[in-house]
Coordinates of C-alpha atoms in Angstrom, one line a residue:
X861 CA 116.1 104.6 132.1
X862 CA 115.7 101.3 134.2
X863 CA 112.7 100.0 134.9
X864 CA 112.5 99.8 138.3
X865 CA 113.3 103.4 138.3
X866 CA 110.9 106.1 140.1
X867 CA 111.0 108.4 136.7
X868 CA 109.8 105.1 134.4
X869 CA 107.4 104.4 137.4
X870 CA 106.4 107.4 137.0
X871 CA 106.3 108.3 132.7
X872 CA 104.3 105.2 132.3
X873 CA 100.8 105.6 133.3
X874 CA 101.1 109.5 131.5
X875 CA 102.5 107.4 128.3
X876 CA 99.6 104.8 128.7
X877 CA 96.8 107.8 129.0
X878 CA 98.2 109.4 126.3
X879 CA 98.1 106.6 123.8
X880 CA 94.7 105.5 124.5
X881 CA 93.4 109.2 123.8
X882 CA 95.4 109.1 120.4
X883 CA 93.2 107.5 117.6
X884 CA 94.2 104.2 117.3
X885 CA 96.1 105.3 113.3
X886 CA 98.6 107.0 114.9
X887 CA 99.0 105.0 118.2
X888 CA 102.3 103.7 116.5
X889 CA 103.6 107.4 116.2
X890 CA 103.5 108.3 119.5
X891 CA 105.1 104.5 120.6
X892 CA 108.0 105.0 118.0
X893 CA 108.6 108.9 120.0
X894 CA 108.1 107.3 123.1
X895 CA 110.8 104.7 122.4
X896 CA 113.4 106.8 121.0
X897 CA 113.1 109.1 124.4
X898 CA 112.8 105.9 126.4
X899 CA 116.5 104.9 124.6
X900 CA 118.3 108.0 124.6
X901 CA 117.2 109.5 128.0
X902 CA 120.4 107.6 129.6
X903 CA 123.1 108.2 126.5
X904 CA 121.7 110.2 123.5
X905 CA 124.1 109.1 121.2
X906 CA 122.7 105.8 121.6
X907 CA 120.0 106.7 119.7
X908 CA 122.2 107.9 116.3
X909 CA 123.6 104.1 116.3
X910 CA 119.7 103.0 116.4
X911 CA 118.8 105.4 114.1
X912 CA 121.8 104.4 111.8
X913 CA 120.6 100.6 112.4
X914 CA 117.3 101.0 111.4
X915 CA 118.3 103.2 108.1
X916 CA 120.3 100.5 107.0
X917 CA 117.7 97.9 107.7
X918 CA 114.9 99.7 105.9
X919 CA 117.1 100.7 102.8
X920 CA 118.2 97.3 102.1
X921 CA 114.8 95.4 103.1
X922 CA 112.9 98.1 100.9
X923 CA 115.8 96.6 97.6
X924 CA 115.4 93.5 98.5
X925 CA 111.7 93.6 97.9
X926 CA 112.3 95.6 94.8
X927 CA 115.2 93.4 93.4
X928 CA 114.3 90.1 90.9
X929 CA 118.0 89.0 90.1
X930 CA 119.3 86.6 92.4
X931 CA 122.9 88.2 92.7
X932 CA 121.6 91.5 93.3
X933 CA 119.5 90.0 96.5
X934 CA 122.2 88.1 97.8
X935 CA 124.4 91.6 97.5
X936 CA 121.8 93.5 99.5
X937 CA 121.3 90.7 102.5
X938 CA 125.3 90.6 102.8
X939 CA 125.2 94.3 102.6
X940 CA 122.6 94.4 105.3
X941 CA 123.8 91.7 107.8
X942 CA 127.7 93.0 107.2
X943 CA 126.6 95.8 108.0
X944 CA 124.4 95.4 111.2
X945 CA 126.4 92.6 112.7
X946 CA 129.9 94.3 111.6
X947 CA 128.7 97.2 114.0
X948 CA 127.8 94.5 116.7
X949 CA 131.4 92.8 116.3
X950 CA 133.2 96.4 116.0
X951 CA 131.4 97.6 119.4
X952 CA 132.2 94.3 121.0
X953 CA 134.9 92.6 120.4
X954 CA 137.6 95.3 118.6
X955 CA 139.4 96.4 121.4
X956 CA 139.3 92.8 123.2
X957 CA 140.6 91.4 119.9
X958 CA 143.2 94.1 119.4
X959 CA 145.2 93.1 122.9
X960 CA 144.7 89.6 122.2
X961 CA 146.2 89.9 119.0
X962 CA 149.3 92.1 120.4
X963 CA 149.8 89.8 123.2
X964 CA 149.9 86.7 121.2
X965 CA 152.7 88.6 118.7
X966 CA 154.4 89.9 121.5
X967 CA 154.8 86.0 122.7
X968 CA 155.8 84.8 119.2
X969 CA 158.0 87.6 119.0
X970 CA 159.1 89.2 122.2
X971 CA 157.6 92.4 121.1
X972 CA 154.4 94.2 119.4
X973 CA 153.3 97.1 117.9
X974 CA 151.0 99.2 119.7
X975 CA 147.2 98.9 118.0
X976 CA 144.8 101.0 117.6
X977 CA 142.0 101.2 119.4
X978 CA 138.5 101.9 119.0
X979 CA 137.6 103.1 122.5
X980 CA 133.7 102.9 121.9
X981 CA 131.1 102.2 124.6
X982 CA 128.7 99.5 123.3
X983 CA 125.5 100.7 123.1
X984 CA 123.1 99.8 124.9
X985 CA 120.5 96.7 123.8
X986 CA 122.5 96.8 120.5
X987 CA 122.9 92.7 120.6
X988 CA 119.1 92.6 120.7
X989 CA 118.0 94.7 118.3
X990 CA 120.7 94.1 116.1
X991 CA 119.6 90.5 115.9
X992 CA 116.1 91.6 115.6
X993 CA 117.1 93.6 112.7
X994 CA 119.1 90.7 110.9
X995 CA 116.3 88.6 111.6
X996 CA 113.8 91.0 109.5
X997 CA 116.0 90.7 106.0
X998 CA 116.7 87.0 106.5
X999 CA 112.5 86.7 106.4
X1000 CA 112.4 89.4 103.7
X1001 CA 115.1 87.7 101.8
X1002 CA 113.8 84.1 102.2
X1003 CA 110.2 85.3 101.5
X1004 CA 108.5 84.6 104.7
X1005 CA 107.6 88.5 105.3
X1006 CA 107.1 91.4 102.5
X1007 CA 109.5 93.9 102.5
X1008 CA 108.2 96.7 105.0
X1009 CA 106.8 100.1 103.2
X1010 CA 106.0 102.0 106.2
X1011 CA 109.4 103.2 107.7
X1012 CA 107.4 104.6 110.4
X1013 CA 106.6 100.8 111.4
X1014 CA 109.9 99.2 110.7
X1015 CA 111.5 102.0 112.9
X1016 CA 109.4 101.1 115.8
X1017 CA 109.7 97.3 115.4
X1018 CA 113.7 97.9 115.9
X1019 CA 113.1 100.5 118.7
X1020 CA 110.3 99.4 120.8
X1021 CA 111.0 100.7 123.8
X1022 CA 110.1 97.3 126.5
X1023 CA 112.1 94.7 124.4
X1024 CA 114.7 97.6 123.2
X1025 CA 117.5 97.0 126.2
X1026 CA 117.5 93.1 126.6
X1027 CA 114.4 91.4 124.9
X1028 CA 112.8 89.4 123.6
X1029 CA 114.2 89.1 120.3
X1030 CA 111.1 89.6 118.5
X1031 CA 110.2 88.8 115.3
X1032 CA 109.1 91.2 112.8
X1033 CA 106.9 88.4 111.2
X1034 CA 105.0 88.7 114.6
X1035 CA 105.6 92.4 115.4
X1036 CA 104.8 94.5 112.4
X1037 CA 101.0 92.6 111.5
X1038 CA 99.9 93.6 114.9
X1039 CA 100.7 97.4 114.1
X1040 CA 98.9 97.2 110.9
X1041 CA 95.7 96.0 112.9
X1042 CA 95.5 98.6 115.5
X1043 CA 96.6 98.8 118.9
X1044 CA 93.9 98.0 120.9
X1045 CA 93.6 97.1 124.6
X1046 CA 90.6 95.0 126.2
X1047 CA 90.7 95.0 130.2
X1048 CA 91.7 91.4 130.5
X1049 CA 95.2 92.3 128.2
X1050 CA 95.6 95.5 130.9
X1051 CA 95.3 92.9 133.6
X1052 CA 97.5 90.2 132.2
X1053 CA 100.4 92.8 131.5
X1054 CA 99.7 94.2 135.0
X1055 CA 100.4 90.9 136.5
X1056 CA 103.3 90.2 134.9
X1057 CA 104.8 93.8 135.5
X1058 CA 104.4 92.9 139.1
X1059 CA 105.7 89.6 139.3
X1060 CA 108.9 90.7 137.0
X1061 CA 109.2 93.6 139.6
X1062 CA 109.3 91.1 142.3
X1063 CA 111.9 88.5 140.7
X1064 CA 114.2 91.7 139.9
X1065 CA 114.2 94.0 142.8
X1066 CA 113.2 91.8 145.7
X1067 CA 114.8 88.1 144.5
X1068 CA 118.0 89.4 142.2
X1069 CA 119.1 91.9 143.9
X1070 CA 118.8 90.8 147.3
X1071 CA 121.1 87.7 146.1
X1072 CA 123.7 89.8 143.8
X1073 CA 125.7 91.4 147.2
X1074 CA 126.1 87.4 147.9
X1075 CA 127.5 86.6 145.1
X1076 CA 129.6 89.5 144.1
X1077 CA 131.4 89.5 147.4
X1078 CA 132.9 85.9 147.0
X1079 CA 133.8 85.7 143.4
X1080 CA 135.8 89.0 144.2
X1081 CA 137.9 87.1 146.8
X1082 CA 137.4 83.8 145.3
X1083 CA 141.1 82.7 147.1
X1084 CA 140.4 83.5 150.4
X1085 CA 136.7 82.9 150.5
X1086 CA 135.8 79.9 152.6
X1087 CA 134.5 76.5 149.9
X1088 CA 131.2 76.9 151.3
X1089 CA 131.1 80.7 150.7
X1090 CA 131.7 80.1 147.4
X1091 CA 129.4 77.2 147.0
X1092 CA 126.8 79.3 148.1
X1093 CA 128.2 81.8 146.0
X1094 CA 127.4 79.9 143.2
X1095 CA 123.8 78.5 143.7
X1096 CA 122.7 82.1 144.3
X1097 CA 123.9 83.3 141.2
X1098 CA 122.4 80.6 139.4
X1099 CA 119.0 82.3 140.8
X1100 CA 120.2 85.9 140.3
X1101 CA 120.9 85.6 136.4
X1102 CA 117.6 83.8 136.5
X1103 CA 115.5 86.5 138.3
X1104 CA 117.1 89.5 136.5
X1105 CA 116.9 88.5 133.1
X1106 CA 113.3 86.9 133.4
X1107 CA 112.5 89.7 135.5
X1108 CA 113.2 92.0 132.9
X1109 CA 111.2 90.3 130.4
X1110 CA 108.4 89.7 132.7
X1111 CA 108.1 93.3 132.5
X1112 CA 108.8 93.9 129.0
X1113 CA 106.1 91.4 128.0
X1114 CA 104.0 92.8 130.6
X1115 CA 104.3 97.1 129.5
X1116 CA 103.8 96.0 125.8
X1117 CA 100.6 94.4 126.5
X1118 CA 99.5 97.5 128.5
X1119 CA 100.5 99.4 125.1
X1120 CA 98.3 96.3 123.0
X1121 CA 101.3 94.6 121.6
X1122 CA 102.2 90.9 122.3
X1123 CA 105.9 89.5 122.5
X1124 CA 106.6 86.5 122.5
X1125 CA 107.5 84.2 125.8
X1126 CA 111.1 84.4 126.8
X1127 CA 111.1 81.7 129.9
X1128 CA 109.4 79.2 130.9
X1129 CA 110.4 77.7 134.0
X1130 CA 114.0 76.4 133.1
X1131 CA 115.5 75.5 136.4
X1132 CA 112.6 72.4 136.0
X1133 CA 114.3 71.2 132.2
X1134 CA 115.1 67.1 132.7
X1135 CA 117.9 67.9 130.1
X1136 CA 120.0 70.5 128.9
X1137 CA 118.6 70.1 125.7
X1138 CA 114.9 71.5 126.9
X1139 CA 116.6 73.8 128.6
X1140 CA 118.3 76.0 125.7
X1141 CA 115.5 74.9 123.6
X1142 CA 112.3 75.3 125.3
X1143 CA 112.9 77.2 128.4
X1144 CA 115.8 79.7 128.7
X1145 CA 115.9 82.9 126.9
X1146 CA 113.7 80.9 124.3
X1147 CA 113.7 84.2 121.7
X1148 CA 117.6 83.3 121.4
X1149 CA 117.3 80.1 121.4
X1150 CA 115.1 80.2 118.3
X1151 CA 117.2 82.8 116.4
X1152 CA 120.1 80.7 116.5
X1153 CA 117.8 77.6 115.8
X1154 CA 116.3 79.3 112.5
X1155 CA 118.9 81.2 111.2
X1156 CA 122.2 79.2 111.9
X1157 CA 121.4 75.5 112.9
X1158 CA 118.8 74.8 109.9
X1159 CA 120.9 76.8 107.7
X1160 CA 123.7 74.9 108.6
X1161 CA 122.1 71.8 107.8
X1162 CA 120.7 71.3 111.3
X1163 CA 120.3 67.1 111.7
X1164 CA 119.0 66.6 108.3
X1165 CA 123.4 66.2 107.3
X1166 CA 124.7 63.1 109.4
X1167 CA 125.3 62.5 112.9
X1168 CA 128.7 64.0 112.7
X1169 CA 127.3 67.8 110.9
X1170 CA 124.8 67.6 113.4
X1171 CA 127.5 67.1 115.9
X1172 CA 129.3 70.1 114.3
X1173 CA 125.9 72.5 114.3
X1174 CA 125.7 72.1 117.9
X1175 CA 128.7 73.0 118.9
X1176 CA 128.9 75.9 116.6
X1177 CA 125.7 77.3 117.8
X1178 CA 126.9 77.2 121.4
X1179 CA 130.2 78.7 120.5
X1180 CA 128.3 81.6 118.9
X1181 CA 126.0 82.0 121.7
X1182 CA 129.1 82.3 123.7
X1183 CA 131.0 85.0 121.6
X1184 CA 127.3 87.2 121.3
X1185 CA 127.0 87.0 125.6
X1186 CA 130.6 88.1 125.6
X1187 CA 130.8 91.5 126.5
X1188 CA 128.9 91.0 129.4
X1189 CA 129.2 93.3 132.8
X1190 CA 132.0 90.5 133.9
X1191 CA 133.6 91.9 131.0
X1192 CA 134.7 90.4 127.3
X1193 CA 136.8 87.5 127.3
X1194 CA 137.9 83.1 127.1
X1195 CA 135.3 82.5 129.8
X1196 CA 131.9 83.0 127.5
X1197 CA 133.6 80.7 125.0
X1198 CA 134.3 77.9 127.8
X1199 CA 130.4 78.3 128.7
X1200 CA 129.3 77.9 125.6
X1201 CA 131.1 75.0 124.4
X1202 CA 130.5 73.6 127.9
X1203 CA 126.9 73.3 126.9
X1204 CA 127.6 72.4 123.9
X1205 CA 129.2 69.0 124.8
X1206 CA 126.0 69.1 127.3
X1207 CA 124.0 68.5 124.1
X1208 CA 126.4 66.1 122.2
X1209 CA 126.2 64.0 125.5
X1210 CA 122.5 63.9 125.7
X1211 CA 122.2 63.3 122.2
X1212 CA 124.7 60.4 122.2
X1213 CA 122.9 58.7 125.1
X1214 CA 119.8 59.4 124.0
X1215 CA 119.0 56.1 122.4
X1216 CA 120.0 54.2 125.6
X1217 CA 117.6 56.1 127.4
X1218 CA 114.8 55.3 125.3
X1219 CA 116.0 51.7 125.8
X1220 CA 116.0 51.6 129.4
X1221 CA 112.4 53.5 129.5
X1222 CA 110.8 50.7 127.1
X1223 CA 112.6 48.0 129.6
X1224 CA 111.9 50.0 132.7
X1225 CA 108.8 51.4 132.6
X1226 CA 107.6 52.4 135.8
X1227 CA 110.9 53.6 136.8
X1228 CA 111.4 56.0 133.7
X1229 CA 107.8 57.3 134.4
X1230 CA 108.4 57.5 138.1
X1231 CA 108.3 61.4 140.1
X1232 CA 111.6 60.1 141.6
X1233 CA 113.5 59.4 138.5
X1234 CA 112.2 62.9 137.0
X1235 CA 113.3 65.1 140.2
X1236 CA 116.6 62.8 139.5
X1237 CA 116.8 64.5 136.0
X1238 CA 115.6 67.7 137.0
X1239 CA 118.6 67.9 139.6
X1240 CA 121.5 66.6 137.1
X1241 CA 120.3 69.0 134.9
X1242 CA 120.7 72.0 137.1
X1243 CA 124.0 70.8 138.5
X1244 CA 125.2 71.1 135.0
X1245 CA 123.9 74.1 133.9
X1246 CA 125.3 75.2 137.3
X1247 CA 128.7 74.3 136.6
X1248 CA 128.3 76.3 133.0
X1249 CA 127.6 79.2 135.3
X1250 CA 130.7 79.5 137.2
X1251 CA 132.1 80.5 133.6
X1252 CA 130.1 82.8 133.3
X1253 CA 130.3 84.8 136.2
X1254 CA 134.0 84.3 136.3
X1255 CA 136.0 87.9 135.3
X1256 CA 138.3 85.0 134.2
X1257 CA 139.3 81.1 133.1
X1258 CA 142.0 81.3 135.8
X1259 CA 139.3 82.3 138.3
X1260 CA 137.0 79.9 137.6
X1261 CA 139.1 77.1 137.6
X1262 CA 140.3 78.3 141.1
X1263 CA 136.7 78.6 142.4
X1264 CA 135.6 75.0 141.1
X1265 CA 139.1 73.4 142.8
X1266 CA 138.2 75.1 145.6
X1267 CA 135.0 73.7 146.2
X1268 CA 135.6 70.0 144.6
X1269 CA 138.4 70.2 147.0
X1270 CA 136.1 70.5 150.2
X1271 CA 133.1 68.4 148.8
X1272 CA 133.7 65.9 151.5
X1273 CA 134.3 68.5 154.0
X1274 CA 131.2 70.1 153.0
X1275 CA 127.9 68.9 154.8
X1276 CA 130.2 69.4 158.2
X1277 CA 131.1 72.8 157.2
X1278 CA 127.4 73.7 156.3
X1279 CA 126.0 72.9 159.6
X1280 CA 128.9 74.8 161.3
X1281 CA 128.5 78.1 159.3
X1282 CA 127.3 81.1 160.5
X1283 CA 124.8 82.3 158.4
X1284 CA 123.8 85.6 158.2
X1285 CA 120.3 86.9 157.9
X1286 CA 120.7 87.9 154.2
X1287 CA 121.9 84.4 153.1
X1288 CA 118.7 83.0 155.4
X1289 CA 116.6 85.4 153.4
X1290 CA 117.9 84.3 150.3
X1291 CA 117.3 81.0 150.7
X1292 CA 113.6 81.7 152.0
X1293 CA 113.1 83.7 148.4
X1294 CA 114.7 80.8 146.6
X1295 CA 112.0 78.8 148.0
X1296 CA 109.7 80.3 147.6
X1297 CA 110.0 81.0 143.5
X1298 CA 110.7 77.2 143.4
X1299 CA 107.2 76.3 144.9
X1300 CA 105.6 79.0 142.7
X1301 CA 107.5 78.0 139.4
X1302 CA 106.6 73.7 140.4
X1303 CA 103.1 75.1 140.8
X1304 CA 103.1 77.1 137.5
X1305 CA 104.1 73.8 135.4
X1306 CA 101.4 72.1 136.7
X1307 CA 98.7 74.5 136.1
X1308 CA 99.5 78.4 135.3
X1309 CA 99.2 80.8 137.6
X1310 CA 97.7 83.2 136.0
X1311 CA 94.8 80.4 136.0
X1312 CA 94.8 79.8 139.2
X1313 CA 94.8 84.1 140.6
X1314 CA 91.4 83.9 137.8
X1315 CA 89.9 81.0 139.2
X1316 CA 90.3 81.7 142.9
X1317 CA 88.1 84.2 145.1
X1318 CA 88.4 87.8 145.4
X1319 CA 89.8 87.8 148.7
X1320 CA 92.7 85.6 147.8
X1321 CA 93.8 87.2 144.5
X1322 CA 93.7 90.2 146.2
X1323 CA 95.8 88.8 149.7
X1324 CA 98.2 87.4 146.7
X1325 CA 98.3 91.2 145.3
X1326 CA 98.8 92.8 148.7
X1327 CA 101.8 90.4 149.4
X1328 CA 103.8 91.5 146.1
X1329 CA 103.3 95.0 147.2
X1330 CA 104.4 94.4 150.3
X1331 CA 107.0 92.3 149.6
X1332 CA 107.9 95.2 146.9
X1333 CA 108.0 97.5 149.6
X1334 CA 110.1 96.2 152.2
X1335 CA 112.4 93.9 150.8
X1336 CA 113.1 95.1 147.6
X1337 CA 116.4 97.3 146.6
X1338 CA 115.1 100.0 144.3
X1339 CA 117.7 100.9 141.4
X1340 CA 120.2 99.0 143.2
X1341 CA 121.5 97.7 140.4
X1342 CA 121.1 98.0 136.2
X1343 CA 119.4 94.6 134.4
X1344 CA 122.8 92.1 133.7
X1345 CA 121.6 91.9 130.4
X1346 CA 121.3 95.3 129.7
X1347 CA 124.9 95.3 129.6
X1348 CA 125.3 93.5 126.3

């Protein structure tokens, strides 16, 4: 069930009324049914592989907070993460590994036997809630969280229905203490999770979709499409990853509140990072980004082990980040791995030069401090993460190598080609969309919006409301399209 579907539209406000007549004891019972229906109203077997997540979770959280010898815990996390992550890898990667591995022996020699394969379907939002799930025993096993009693709770914490499908990656050091105090709703909460309902709606339905026809179109012909099709092609994706995915937890974030739960902040205005550094740390898909900070880079000795381990940690977080997007609607393959070491050597270059930098700003002052040098970062830093991007919207290396030497071929053809071209009235109203999230998002990092719509008058928070709807209304493709990152 996606939400920007007329039946979720629709189920919502009945859910909403029913949990605020329940007593607030047994709110989390109704939430925990209201989830599993939620998950299995598209695929019902989906549900046995979350049930069979969460069992596993519980039974080995609930012996780790029993067990004192040290062997004995150590047994149960491996048993655990094997366990939840072996499922993940087996859904993911089996049958992509299984050609590889036949094509490689066919190569070395001439022929290969035939492998099995699995044939499974992954299940929906199982790379989010099985890193949710992981996340709960490393905390129970490293002490930060008490093992959870309640398998009620637990079950819900897995399952919640708005971060279920693509986030955030919530924490169960966040998420369970909030059940355990009641899920209550003040009137400000309804009207902070209204707001961001709306505005995920908008970013999803009326921005994302009305870019993804431009995009899909010239990655499909990526050979015949003209350079500046492609560059095009390109920049609007850049904006249609953005929109979906922040779109979708824009809602999520914004139903949960609505339900008296908090999640935690997934974006925060990337496409405005000065390096690619605060922009997998700070501000895209943050809930990732602090997984794989907590729970592989620190373990891993994070910078605390030389330059060169610290080196090695940041490439082998990016490479993991690429193998867990894998799988993707552009399908499982090389071109997730590229990305993610792409990035990755982002991150060893900004943390090589960093020192010069700092040198340069105590010599040059006014320059480093300037609004000119920081639009100057912001646009370097886009550019690159842009260039990642091609990678991952490619269905392959090949054709993303073809689509950049198609473009870098033209570059100085470009600017004459541009005001030749005959745009169409979809591309102008792309760009007009792009624009206008741009000068929302600048305005946002100044002072938040949300600030702003409290502190203005009636009339204008109101025109602002009004112009959602309407842009809701008439410019927006309703279930066009599933959520990209759904598709994990």
């Amino acid at each position: 069930m996606l939400f920007t579907s007329f039946s979720f539209l629709t189920l919502l406000p009945l859910a909403l009324l029913l949990h605020a007549l329940l007593p607030v004891r047994v709110r989390w019972a109704w939430l925990l049914l209201a989830s599993y229906g939620f998950y299995a109203a598209s695929a019902p077997l989906n549900a046995f592989w979350l049930g069979v997540v969460t069992l596993l979770v519980y039974a080995c959280g609930w012996g780790l907070g029993r067990a004192q010898r040290p062997v004995a815990r150590v047994a149960l996390l491996m048993l655990g993460l094997v366990a939840v992550l072996g499922l993940l890898t087996a859904f993911k990667f089996y049958d992509f590994a299984a050609g590889e591995l036949e094509r490689l022996v066919a190569v070395w020699l001439g022929t290969a036997p035939a492998l099995p394969r699995l044939g499974l379907r992954n299940p929906v939002g199982l790379s989010f809630y099985a890193f949710s799930a992981a996340s709960y025993l490393l905390d129970v096993y490293a002490g930060r969280l008490p093992a959870e009693r309640h398998a009620g709770q637990l079950a819900l914490y897995v399952a919640f229905f708005p971060k279920i499908l693509a986030g955030p990656i919530e924490r169960a050091t966040t998420f369970l203490p909030q059940l355990r105090t009641g899920l209550r709703v003040e009137p400000e909460r309804l009207v902070a999770g209204l707001q961001l309902i709306g505005w995920g709606l908008f970013k999803k339905v009326v921005i994302a979709d009305n870019l993804a026809p431009l995009v899909d179109r010239p990655f499909a012909i990526a050979a015949y499409a003209s350079p500046l099709e492609l560059v095009l092609a390109v920049y609007f994706f850049a904006f249609q990853i953005y929109c979906d995915f922040s779109g979708y937890t824009d809602i999520a974030i914004g139903v949960a509140r609505l339900f008296g739960i908090d999640l935690m902040e997934n974006f925060r205005r990337p496409y405005l990072a000065r390096s690619t550094a605060e922009f997998w740390g700070q501000r895209w898909h943050i809930s990732l980004a602090h997984w794989f900070r907590d729970y592989l880079y620190f373990p891993l000795g994070g910078s605390r082990a030389g330059r060169l381990r610290q080196y090695a940690n940041i490439m082998a977080v990016f490479t993991v980040s690429g193998l867990w997007h894998a799988g993707l609607g552009y399908g499982v393959g090389w071109t997730f791995l590229v990305w993610g070491a792409l990035n990755g050597l982002y991150n060893w270059a900004g943390l090589a030069t960093r020192p010069l930098w700092h040198a340069l700003g105590g010599h040059l002052p006014r320059i480093a401090s300037s609004p000119v040098w920081a639009v100057l970062r912001v646009l370097l830093t886009f550019h690159a993460v842009l260039l990642a991007w091609v990678f991952f919207r490619a269905t392959s290396i090949g054709q993303a190598v073809l689509i950049l030497r198609r473009i870098a071929g033209a570059l100085g053809q470009l600017p004459a080609l541009a005001l030749r071209y005959p745009y169409s009235g979809e591309q102008a109203l792309a760009v007009g969309l792009i624009a206008v999230l741009l000068a929302l998002e600048v305005l946002d990092e100044r002072r938040p919006l949300r600030e702003r719509l409290a502190a203005a008058p009636v009339y204008w928070r109101w025109t602002a409301y009004y112009g959602v709807l309407a842009a809701l209304l008439i410019l927006g493709r309703w279930q066009a399209r599933e959520f990209i990152y759904m598709q994990f």
